Short mmCIF file of C-alpha atoms in Angstrom, two decimals:
data_model
loop_
_atom_site.label_atom_id
_atom_site.label_comp_id
_atom_site.label_asym_id
_atom_site.label_seq_id
_atom_site.Cartn_x
_atom_site.Cartn_y
_atom_site.Cartn_z
CA MET A 4 0.07 0.01 -0.04
CA ASN A 5 1.21 3.47 -0.89
CA GLN A 6 2.27 5.57 1.97
CA ASN A 7 0.91 8.71 0.45
CA SER A 8 -2.65 7.41 0.70
CA ASN A 9 -2.40 7.34 4.50
CA PRO A 10 -3.94 10.61 5.93
CA ASP A 11 -1.69 10.58 8.81
CA SER A 12 1.25 10.53 6.45
CA ARG A 13 0.34 14.03 4.82
CA LEU A 14 2.84 16.82 5.36
CA LYS A 15 1.98 19.65 7.74
CA PRO A 16 1.58 23.24 6.18
CA ILE A 17 4.83 25.17 6.42
CA PRO A 18 4.28 28.25 8.69
CA ILE A 19 4.55 31.63 7.19
CA PRO A 20 6.82 34.00 9.06
CA LEU A 21 5.17 37.16 10.52
CA GLY A 22 7.47 39.45 8.73
CA ARG A 23 6.31 38.03 5.42
CA ARG A 24 2.63 38.36 6.47
CA TRP A 25 3.16 42.13 7.36
CA ARG A 26 4.94 42.56 3.96
CA GLU A 27 1.98 41.15 2.12
CA PHE A 28 -0.44 43.24 4.19
CA ARG A 29 1.48 46.39 3.31
CA ARG A 30 1.43 45.46 -0.44
CA SER A 31 -2.21 44.68 -0.67
CA VAL A 32 -4.11 46.57 2.14
CA VAL A 33 -2.06 49.67 3.20
CA PRO A 34 -2.13 51.45 -0.18
CA GLY A 35 -5.83 51.33 -0.42
CA VAL A 36 -6.36 52.54 3.13
CA ALA A 37 -3.72 55.32 2.52
CA PHE A 38 -5.44 56.41 -0.63
CA VAL A 39 -8.83 56.57 1.06
CA ALA A 40 -7.47 58.63 3.95
CA ALA A 41 -5.60 60.97 1.67
CA ALA A 42 -8.66 61.58 -0.44
CA PHE A 43 -10.68 62.25 2.77
CA ALA A 44 -8.12 64.63 4.01
CA VAL A 45 -7.92 66.46 0.69
CA ALA A 46 -11.66 66.81 0.56
CA LEU A 47 -11.79 68.09 4.19
CA MET A 48 -8.99 70.63 3.56
CA TRP A 49 -10.54 71.71 0.26
CA ASN A 50 -13.80 72.26 1.89
CA ARG A 51 -12.30 74.13 4.83
CA TYR A 52 -9.52 76.09 3.35
CA VAL A 53 -9.55 76.12 -0.49
CA GLN A 54 -13.30 76.36 -1.24
CA PRO A 55 -13.61 79.32 -3.82
CA PRO A 56 -15.77 82.15 -2.31
CA THR A 57 -18.49 83.75 -4.42
CA LEU A 58 -16.90 87.11 -3.82
CA GLN A 59 -14.43 89.05 -1.59
CA GLY A 60 -15.46 91.52 0.90
CA LEU A 61 -13.80 94.48 2.77
CA VAL A 62 -14.66 95.26 6.42
CA GLU A 63 -15.81 98.86 6.07
CA ALA A 64 -13.46 101.31 7.74
CA VAL A 65 -15.19 104.36 9.14
CA GLN A 66 -13.06 107.50 8.65
CA SER A 67 -13.31 111.13 9.59
CA ASN A 68 -11.20 114.11 8.64
CA VAL A 69 -10.41 117.03 10.78
CA ALA A 70 -9.77 120.32 8.90
CA SER A 71 -8.94 123.88 9.84
CA PRO A 72 -12.11 126.15 9.44
CA ARG A 73 -9.89 129.33 9.06
CA ALA A 74 -6.58 130.25 7.98
CA GLY A 75 -3.97 130.61 10.66
CA VAL A 76 -1.09 128.87 12.46
CA ILE A 77 -1.10 125.51 14.17
CA THR A 78 0.12 126.16 17.78
CA GLN A 79 -0.51 122.60 19.20
CA ILE A 80 -0.88 119.08 18.02
CA ASN A 81 -1.89 117.11 20.99
CA VAL A 82 -2.05 113.58 19.37
CA SER A 83 0.13 111.27 17.55
CA ARG A 84 -0.38 108.55 14.98
CA PHE A 85 -2.10 105.37 16.33
CA GLN A 86 -3.21 107.13 19.48
CA LYS A 87 -6.72 106.37 20.66
CA VAL A 88 -9.01 109.57 21.22
CA SER A 89 -12.52 109.88 22.54
CA GLN A 90 -15.27 112.07 21.10
CA GLY A 91 -14.71 115.72 22.09
CA ASP A 92 -11.00 115.40 22.91
CA VAL A 93 -8.91 118.49 21.87
CA MET A 94 -6.58 117.28 19.13
CA ALA A 95 -5.14 120.55 17.76
CA VAL A 96 -5.18 124.31 18.31
CA VAL A 97 -5.26 126.80 15.51
CA VAL A 98 -4.69 130.51 15.99
CA PRO A 99 -6.25 132.56 13.17
CA ASN A 100 -3.89 134.80 11.26
CA ASP A 101 -5.69 138.11 11.83
CA PRO A 102 -8.93 137.98 13.77
CA ARG A 103 -9.45 141.71 13.35
CA LEU A 104 -10.44 141.33 9.71
CA PRO A 105 -13.95 140.15 10.30
CA LEU A 106 -14.35 142.76 12.98
CA ALA A 107 -13.28 145.49 10.73
CA LEU A 108 -15.65 144.23 8.02
CA LEU A 109 -18.52 144.13 10.53
CA GLN A 110 -17.77 147.69 11.71
CA SER A 111 -17.90 148.98 8.27
CA GLU A 112 -21.28 147.32 7.60
CA ILE A 113 -22.64 148.89 10.87
CA ASP A 114 -21.31 152.32 9.80
CA VAL A 115 -23.11 151.93 6.46
CA LEU A 116 -26.26 150.87 8.20
CA ARG A 117 -26.07 153.96 10.59
CA ALA A 118 -25.53 156.15 7.46
CA ARG A 119 -28.65 154.79 5.84
CA MET A 120 -30.73 155.12 8.99
CA GLU A 121 -30.03 158.78 9.59
CA PRO A 122 -31.98 160.27 6.75
CA ARG A 123 -34.82 157.91 6.98
CA LEU A 124 -35.30 158.28 10.71
CA ALA A 125 -34.78 161.94 11.02
CA GLY A 126 -38.58 162.61 11.60
CA GLN A 127 -38.92 159.66 14.07
CA ARG A 128 -36.41 160.56 16.82
CA ASN A 129 -38.76 159.83 19.60
CA ALA A 130 -39.66 156.54 18.08
CA THR A 131 -36.16 155.55 17.11
CA GLY A 132 -34.17 156.34 20.17
CA PHE A 133 -33.96 152.79 21.25
CA GLN A 134 -32.81 151.46 17.95
CA GLN A 135 -30.17 154.20 17.55
CA LEU A 136 -28.88 153.49 21.00
CA ARG A 137 -28.71 149.84 20.23
CA LEU A 138 -26.85 150.56 17.05
CA GLU A 139 -24.23 152.69 18.99
CA TRP A 140 -24.04 149.90 21.66
CA LEU A 141 -23.36 147.31 18.93
CA LEU A 142 -20.77 149.49 17.31
CA GLN A 143 -18.92 149.99 20.66
CA LYS A 144 -18.97 146.26 21.21
CA VAL A 145 -17.21 145.79 17.91
CA ARG A 146 -14.69 148.39 18.88
CA LEU A 147 -14.23 146.64 22.33
CA ALA A 148 -13.63 143.31 20.61
CA SER A 149 -10.99 144.84 18.28
CA ALA A 150 -9.38 146.51 21.25
CA ARG A 151 -9.11 143.38 23.22
CA VAL A 152 -7.44 141.64 20.29
CA ASN A 153 -4.99 144.54 20.10
CA LEU A 154 -4.34 144.20 23.81
CA ALA A 155 -3.60 140.45 23.45
CA ARG A 156 -1.07 141.17 20.88
CA ALA A 157 0.45 144.00 22.81
CA GLU A 158 0.74 141.61 25.89
CA ASN A 159 2.43 138.94 23.71
CA GLU A 160 4.83 141.68 22.41
CA LEU A 161 5.59 142.79 25.95
CA ARG A 162 6.42 139.20 27.17
CA ARG A 163 8.71 138.75 24.16
CA SER A 164 10.33 142.11 24.84
CA GLN A 165 10.90 141.18 28.54
CA GLN A 166 12.65 137.92 27.41
CA LEU A 167 14.77 139.84 24.86
CA VAL A 168 15.74 142.39 27.35
CA ALA A 169 16.85 139.76 29.81
CA ALA A 170 18.92 138.10 27.00
CA ARG A 171 20.34 141.58 26.12
CA VAL A 172 19.17 141.33 22.55
CA ILE A 173 17.22 144.57 22.55
CA SER A 174 17.69 147.92 24.30
CA GLU A 175 15.80 149.22 27.39
CA ASP A 176 14.15 151.94 25.14
CA LEU A 177 12.47 149.33 22.82
CA HIS A 178 11.18 147.47 25.94
CA ASP A 179 9.84 150.81 27.41
CA GLU A 180 8.01 151.47 24.19
CA ALA A 181 6.35 148.01 24.35
CA VAL A 182 5.40 148.72 28.02
CA LYS A 183 3.80 152.09 27.08
CA ASN A 184 2.02 150.51 24.05
CA GLU A 185 0.53 147.79 26.41
CA GLU A 186 -0.59 150.35 28.91
CA ARG A 187 -2.22 152.60 26.35
CA ILE A 188 -4.20 149.78 24.73
CA ALA A 189 -5.20 148.52 28.23
CA VAL A 190 -6.46 152.01 29.03
CA GLU A 191 -8.45 152.10 25.77
CA VAL A 192 -10.02 148.81 26.51
CA GLY A 193 -11.10 150.00 29.90
CA LEU A 194 -12.64 153.13 28.53
CA ILE A 195 -14.68 151.18 25.80
CA GLU A 196 -15.77 148.71 28.42
CA ASN A 197 -17.26 151.64 30.44
CA VAL A 198 -18.93 153.02 27.38
CA VAL A 199 -20.46 149.62 26.62
CA GLU A 200 -21.63 149.30 30.13
CA GLU A 201 -23.21 152.74 30.22
CA LEU A 202 -24.94 152.07 26.91
CA SER A 203 -26.30 148.68 28.22
CA VAL A 204 -27.82 150.44 31.25
CA SER A 205 -29.51 152.95 28.98
CA LEU A 206 -30.69 150.25 26.69
CA GLU A 207 -32.39 148.47 29.72
CA GLY A 208 -34.12 151.66 30.53
CA LEU A 209 -35.56 152.16 26.95
CA LYS A 210 -36.30 148.51 26.32
CA ALA A 211 -39.77 148.71 27.78
CA SER A 212 -40.87 151.53 25.29
CA GLU A 213 -39.42 149.57 22.23
CA GLY A 214 -42.49 147.73 21.33
CA SER A 215 -44.96 150.65 21.51
CA ASP A 216 -42.85 153.32 19.97
CA VAL A 217 -41.04 151.53 17.10
CA GLN A 218 -43.48 150.86 14.31
CA GLY A 219 -43.63 150.87 10.64
CA SER A 220 -41.80 149.05 7.84
CA VAL A 221 -38.62 151.18 8.17
CA MET A 222 -38.19 150.11 11.89
CA ASP A 223 -38.92 146.59 11.05
CA GLU A 224 -36.14 146.47 8.40
CA THR A 225 -33.90 148.25 10.86
CA VAL A 226 -34.57 145.66 13.63
CA VAL A 227 -33.84 142.79 11.24
CA ALA A 228 -30.57 144.27 10.24
CA LEU A 229 -29.57 145.04 13.78
CA GLU A 230 -30.36 141.44 14.81
CA ALA A 231 -28.42 140.11 11.87
CA HIS A 232 -25.36 142.20 12.77
CA GLU A 233 -25.62 141.17 16.44
CA LYS A 234 -25.53 137.52 15.22
CA LYS A 235 -22.33 138.27 13.04
CA LEU A 236 -20.76 140.02 16.09
CA ARG A 237 -21.31 136.94 18.34
CA ILE A 238 -19.70 134.68 15.53
CA ALA A 239 -16.83 137.09 15.23
CA GLN A 240 -16.21 137.21 19.03
CA GLU A 241 -16.22 133.42 19.16
CA SER A 242 -13.41 133.28 16.50
CA LEU A 243 -11.19 135.77 18.14
CA GLY A 244 -9.34 133.28 20.35
CA PRO A 245 -7.70 130.08 19.29
CA ILE A 246 -9.69 127.46 17.53
CA LEU A 247 -9.90 124.10 19.29
CA LEU A 248 -10.25 121.17 16.92
CA LYS A 249 -11.94 118.41 18.70
CA ALA A 250 -12.33 114.69 17.84
CA PRO A 251 -15.62 114.10 16.09
CA MET A 252 -15.90 110.50 17.21
CA ASP A 253 -14.15 107.73 19.11
CA GLY A 254 -11.32 106.34 17.15
CA VAL A 255 -7.60 106.11 16.32
CA VAL A 256 -5.37 108.85 14.80
CA GLN A 257 -4.67 107.34 11.39
CA THR A 258 -2.69 110.16 9.74
CA VAL A 259 -1.21 113.46 10.86
CA PHE A 260 -0.97 115.74 7.81
CA LYS A 261 0.42 118.87 9.54
CA ARG A 262 2.83 119.63 12.42
CA SER A 263 2.89 122.35 15.13
CA GLY A 264 4.04 125.66 13.75
CA GLU A 265 2.79 125.09 10.19
CA THR A 266 0.49 127.54 8.52
CA VAL A 267 -2.90 126.36 7.23
CA GLN A 268 -5.63 127.68 4.87
CA ASP A 269 -9.32 127.32 5.13
CA GLY A 270 -10.25 123.63 4.72
CA ASP A 271 -6.68 122.26 4.87
CA LEU A 272 -6.64 118.71 6.41
CA ILE A 273 -4.88 118.43 9.65
CA LEU A 274 -5.77 114.96 10.93
CA ALA A 275 -7.53 111.76 9.93
CA LEU A 276 -9.33 109.40 12.24
CA SER A 277 -10.47 105.78 11.84
CA GLY A 278 -13.29 104.31 13.82
CA LEU A 279 -12.64 101.56 16.36
CA GLU A 280 -15.26 99.32 15.02
CA SER A 281 -17.08 98.65 11.87
CA GLN A 282 -20.77 97.80 11.23
CA ARG A 283 -20.78 96.07 7.90
CA ILE A 284 -18.88 94.55 5.04
CA ILE A 285 -18.70 95.80 1.49
CA GLY A 286 -18.26 93.31 -1.42
CA TYR A 287 -18.47 93.56 -5.17
CA LEU A 288 -20.26 91.09 -7.48
CA ARG A 289 -18.54 90.83 -10.91
CA GLN A 290 -20.24 90.02 -14.19
CA PRO A 291 -21.73 87.64 -15.17
CA ILE A 292 -24.03 87.36 -12.10
CA SER A 293 -26.06 84.11 -12.11
CA ARG A 294 -28.70 85.44 -9.78
CA ASP A 295 -29.30 88.99 -8.56
CA PRO A 296 -28.53 89.29 -4.85
CA GLU A 297 -31.59 90.44 -2.60
CA VAL A 298 -31.78 92.12 0.73
CA GLY A 299 -32.10 89.30 3.44
CA MET A 300 -30.17 86.58 1.73
CA ASP A 301 -27.88 84.66 4.05
CA VAL A 302 -24.16 85.17 3.56
CA GLU A 303 -21.30 82.94 4.89
CA VAL A 304 -18.45 85.21 6.07
CA ARG A 305 -15.10 83.53 6.23
CA THR A 306 -11.97 85.15 7.61
CA ARG A 307 -8.45 84.45 6.17
CA ALA A 308 -6.97 83.57 9.56
CA ALA A 309 -5.55 80.19 10.31
CA PRO A 310 -7.82 78.39 11.10
CA PRO A 311 -10.55 80.47 9.54
CA VAL A 312 -13.57 81.57 11.46
CA VAL A 313 -16.96 81.18 9.68
CA LEU A 314 -20.08 82.97 10.68
CA LYS A 315 -23.36 83.94 9.16
CA GLY A 316 -24.48 87.45 8.04
CA GLU A 317 -27.08 88.64 5.70
CA ILE A 318 -27.30 91.20 2.83
CA LEU A 319 -28.28 94.65 4.06
CA HIS A 320 -28.19 96.66 0.77
CA VAL A 321 -27.74 96.19 -2.89
CA GLY A 322 -26.34 98.90 -5.09
CA ASN A 323 -28.29 100.14 -8.06
CA GLN A 324 -25.49 100.41 -10.33
CA TYR A 325 -21.95 98.87 -11.10
CA GLU A 326 -19.13 100.82 -9.52
CA GLU A 327 -15.27 100.83 -9.43
CA VAL A 328 -14.08 98.08 -7.10
CA ASP A 329 -12.12 99.20 -4.05
CA ARG A 330 -8.30 99.01 -4.67
CA SER A 331 -7.99 96.45 -1.95
CA LEU A 332 -10.30 93.94 -3.84
CA ALA A 333 -9.63 95.05 -7.40
CA PHE A 334 -8.17 92.66 -9.96
CA PRO A 335 -5.62 93.93 -12.52
CA ARG A 336 -7.24 94.26 -15.89
CA PRO A 337 -5.41 94.08 -19.36
CA GLY A 338 -5.13 97.50 -20.95
CA GLY A 339 -5.73 99.37 -17.67
CA ALA A 340 -9.45 98.91 -17.79
CA LEU A 341 -11.29 99.54 -14.56
CA ASP A 342 -12.46 96.67 -12.53
CA VAL A 343 -16.25 97.26 -11.78
CA GLY A 344 -18.71 95.33 -9.83
CA LEU A 345 -22.18 95.51 -8.15
CA PRO A 346 -21.72 96.69 -4.53
CA ILE A 347 -23.58 94.96 -1.70
CA ALA A 348 -23.44 95.56 2.06
CA VAL A 349 -23.41 92.59 4.38
CA THR A 350 -23.91 92.72 8.14
CA LEU A 351 -20.81 92.08 10.34
CA PRO A 352 -21.57 88.96 12.36
CA PRO A 353 -21.08 89.66 16.07
CA GLY A 354 -17.97 88.07 17.42
CA LEU A 355 -16.18 87.78 14.10
CA PRO A 356 -12.48 88.55 14.89
CA VAL A 357 -11.76 91.14 12.12
CA ARG A 358 -10.46 94.70 11.95
CA PRO A 359 -11.66 97.64 9.77
CA GLY A 360 -10.17 97.36 6.40
CA GLU A 361 -9.67 93.56 6.58
CA VAL A 362 -10.43 91.40 3.58
CA VAL A 363 -12.86 88.44 4.03
CA ASP A 364 -14.37 85.81 1.84
CA LEU A 365 -18.12 85.84 1.32
CA VAL A 366 -20.34 83.08 -0.02
CA ILE A 367 -24.06 83.99 -0.85
CA HIS A 368 -26.69 81.42 -0.36
CA PRO A 369 -29.38 82.34 -2.92
CA GLY A 370 -31.95 79.88 -1.55
CA THR A 371 -32.24 81.67 1.80
CA ARG A 372 -34.05 84.96 2.66
#
C-alpha cells in the first residue's frame, strides 16, 4: 500500500513568518487605506481652506477728517499717529492769522447801516431812540472786541520784549516802548468797556418802550438788520481766540498731515481718524451674475486667519449700479481697464475677529431669505 494514501502521512503546512505576512499586508491593504485617508483629508482641507468664495468683501472702515475752519497757524498738536481718542478730545489748536479782519468788516457794515438810517429816521427821533442807542451799543462792542485783540497782541509783544531784554538782545528803550503801548491799549479797552456798560444800562431803561414806539416798515427793516449784525458779532467774537479742533468720534489717529508751527488755509486737512469698530462688510459682485442678490439673503462670512472663522451674516443693501471696485479688492485688468462690480453691504456677524479694512471671503446662499 502506498504511504501517500495514508492521511496521517500527509505533510503539515509550512508556517509563514510574521514578517512576510506584514509585507504582504503592506502591499495589498495599506495602499488602499492610505489612498482613502488621503482623499478624505484632501476633501476636508478643500472644503475648509480652498473652497472658492462667491466674492471677496472688505470690512468697512469708518473714517473722519479734521480740517481747519480758518486760515492760521497751528500752535499745538496734542495727538500722534495710532493714538486712541474719545469724542470731544482737543486734538489741535489753530490761531487765526488776523482775527481783526471780520471785526473791521462788521464795523464797516454797521457804519453803512447807520448812514442809511439817519435820513430815513430823522423825523422819528422819539420812536427810534432805542434802535439808535442799540446801534451805538453794537458799534462800541465791535470796537471793544478789536481793542481786546490789540491788547492780547500787545501783551504778547511785551512778554517777548521782556525775554529779549533779559537776554540783552534789545535795548531798554524798545522795551519801554512795548510797555507804554500795552498800557495805552489797556486804558483804551477799559474806556470802551465803560462806554459799553453805560449803553447797556441805557438800553435796559428804553427796552420797555421799544414795542410801542417803534413801528412801521422802516423800523422793522432796521430791527432785522440789527439782529443780523448782532449775530455776526457773536460769531466774530467766538473766532477771536484760538480754534480748538476736537475729535468728532471715538477712534484712532490714522494720519497727521500737519505739524505744530505750520500755516494752514481754510479747509486744509490736519488729522484723519479711523473708527474703532465697523458695522458692515462691502463686497462687489462681478459680471456675469447668475442670480441677482436680494436684501435678506444669508451670507457665509469666512476670515482668512488660520484656522478660519466662519459665521453667518445677511445682505443689508444692494447697489443700483456697477461701481469701481475698491483698490484692496480690485483685480488687474489688461489695458488698464477699470475693475467694476455691483456693490453689496453685508452685516458684520457679532464676534467675528476682524479689523476695519480687513479682507474676508463671502459666500452667498441664494436659496435663503
